[in-house]
């Protein structure tokens, strides 16, 4: 947080399983959609219906994608945590949105950006810590995010209080 207050750029990659329940830690992301809905399976995972993103967003310029989850997202979704954005700011618009099931309909993100103090923060629910030597897709996504953060295009719009990020 100090680096952000001083005007730095920060990429926060959350380790899978590190989020507390109130921040989305209980949400199980799966690559496949919910076939039998969570009402019928008593909340059995997965709890989500894939992702939505803007493939033209500059953060994804080096990560080929459509606006929905496809096979290049398999790794990212397998090593990820869904972040409940309402706990941070109700106006937060994710770069990559996780689609929650239709019973809970929580606002969830896999990737989002915000301004904090004088700095800029890119938060990733994708774990860029575990087994990176074997995860080609994760390396490419990380490359794309780093390139974006070093560019003039990295201009988060939403300003949030650093205290709201402590839930992460």
mmCIF file with all atom_site columns, C-alpha atoms in Angstrom, residues 54-67 72-73 136-148:
data_model
loop_
_atom_site.group_PDB
_atom_site.id
_atom_site.type_symbol
_atom_site.label_atom_id
_atom_site.label_alt_id
_atom_site.label_comp_id
_atom_site.label_asym_id
_atom_site.label_entity_id
_atom_site.label_seq_id
_atom_site.pdbx_PDB_ins_code
_atom_site.Cartn_x
_atom_site.Cartn_y
_atom_site.Cartn_z
_atom_site.occupancy
_atom_site.B_iso_or_equiv
_atom_site.pdbx_formal_charge
_atom_site.auth_seq_id
_atom_site.auth_comp_id
_atom_site.auth_asym_id
_atom_site.auth_atom_id
_atom_site.pdbx_PDB_model_num
ATOM 1  C CA . UNK A 1 54  ? -13.364 -6.943  -23.504 1.00 0.00 ? 54  UNK A CA 1
ATOM 2  C CA . UNK A 1 55  ? -10.810 -8.512  -25.882 1.00 0.00 ? 55  UNK A CA 1
ATOM 3  C CA . UNK A 1 56  ? -9.899  -5.011  -27.100 1.00 0.00 ? 56  UNK A CA 1
ATOM 4  C CA . UNK A 1 57  ? -8.820  -3.893  -23.615 1.00 0.00 ? 57  UNK A CA 1
ATOM 5  C CA . UNK A 1 58  ? -5.097  -3.031  -23.756 1.00 0.00 ? 58  UNK A CA 1
ATOM 6  C CA . UNK A 1 59  ? -4.370  -5.252  -20.723 1.00 0.00 ? 59  UNK A CA 1
ATOM 7  C CA . UNK A 1 60  ? -5.238  -8.241  -22.934 1.00 0.00 ? 60  UNK A CA 1
ATOM 8  C CA . UNK A 1 61  ? -3.449  -7.041  -26.089 1.00 0.00 ? 61  UNK A CA 1
ATOM 9  C CA . UNK A 1 62  ? -0.836  -9.817  -25.898 1.00 0.00 ? 62  UNK A CA 1
ATOM 10 C CA . UNK A 1 63  ? -3.272  -12.498 -24.710 1.00 0.00 ? 63  UNK A CA 1
ATOM 11 C CA . UNK A 1 64  ? -5.474  -13.612 -27.623 1.00 0.00 ? 64  UNK A CA 1
ATOM 12 C CA . UNK A 1 65  ? -9.051  -13.948 -26.439 1.00 0.00 ? 65  UNK A CA 1
ATOM 13 C CA . UNK A 1 66  ? -12.684 -13.593 -27.342 1.00 0.00 ? 66  UNK A CA 1
ATOM 14 C CA . UNK A 1 67  ? -15.140 -11.879 -24.987 1.00 0.00 ? 67  UNK A CA 1
ATOM 15 C CA . UNK A 1 72  ? -6.720  -20.229 -23.352 1.00 0.00 ? 72  UNK A CA 1
ATOM 16 C CA . UNK A 1 73  ? -8.499  -19.372 -20.068 1.00 0.00 ? 73  UNK A CA 1
ATOM 17 C CA . UNK A 1 136 ? 2.448   -21.344 -20.760 1.00 0.00 ? 136 UNK A CA 1
ATOM 18 C CA . UNK A 1 137 ? -0.910  -19.561 -20.873 1.00 0.00 ? 137 UNK A CA 1
ATOM 19 C CA . UNK A 1 138 ? -0.314  -17.947 -17.471 1.00 0.00 ? 138 UNK A CA 1
ATOM 20 C CA . UNK A 1 139 ? 3.096   -16.718 -18.619 1.00 0.00 ? 139 UNK A CA 1
ATOM 21 C CA . UNK A 1 140 ? 1.502   -15.124 -21.676 1.00 0.00 ? 140 UNK A CA 1
ATOM 22 C CA . UNK A 1 141 ? -1.258  -13.480 -19.640 1.00 0.00 ? 141 UNK A CA 1
ATOM 23 C CA . UNK A 1 142 ? 1.315   -12.168 -17.153 1.00 0.00 ? 142 UNK A CA 1
ATOM 24 C CA . UNK A 1 143 ? 3.431   -10.818 -20.019 1.00 0.00 ? 143 UNK A CA 1
ATOM 25 C CA . UNK A 1 144 ? 0.398   -9.003  -21.416 1.00 0.00 ? 144 UNK A CA 1
ATOM 26 C CA . UNK A 1 145 ? -0.457  -7.487  -18.027 1.00 0.00 ? 145 UNK A CA 1
ATOM 27 C CA . UNK A 1 146 ? 3.113   -6.331  -17.371 1.00 0.00 ? 146 UNK A CA 1
ATOM 28 C CA . UNK A 1 147 ? 3.368   -4.789  -20.825 1.00 0.00 ? 147 UNK A CA 1
ATOM 29 C CA . UNK A 1 148 ? 0.095   -2.960  -20.221 1.00 0.00 ? 148 UNK A CA 1
#
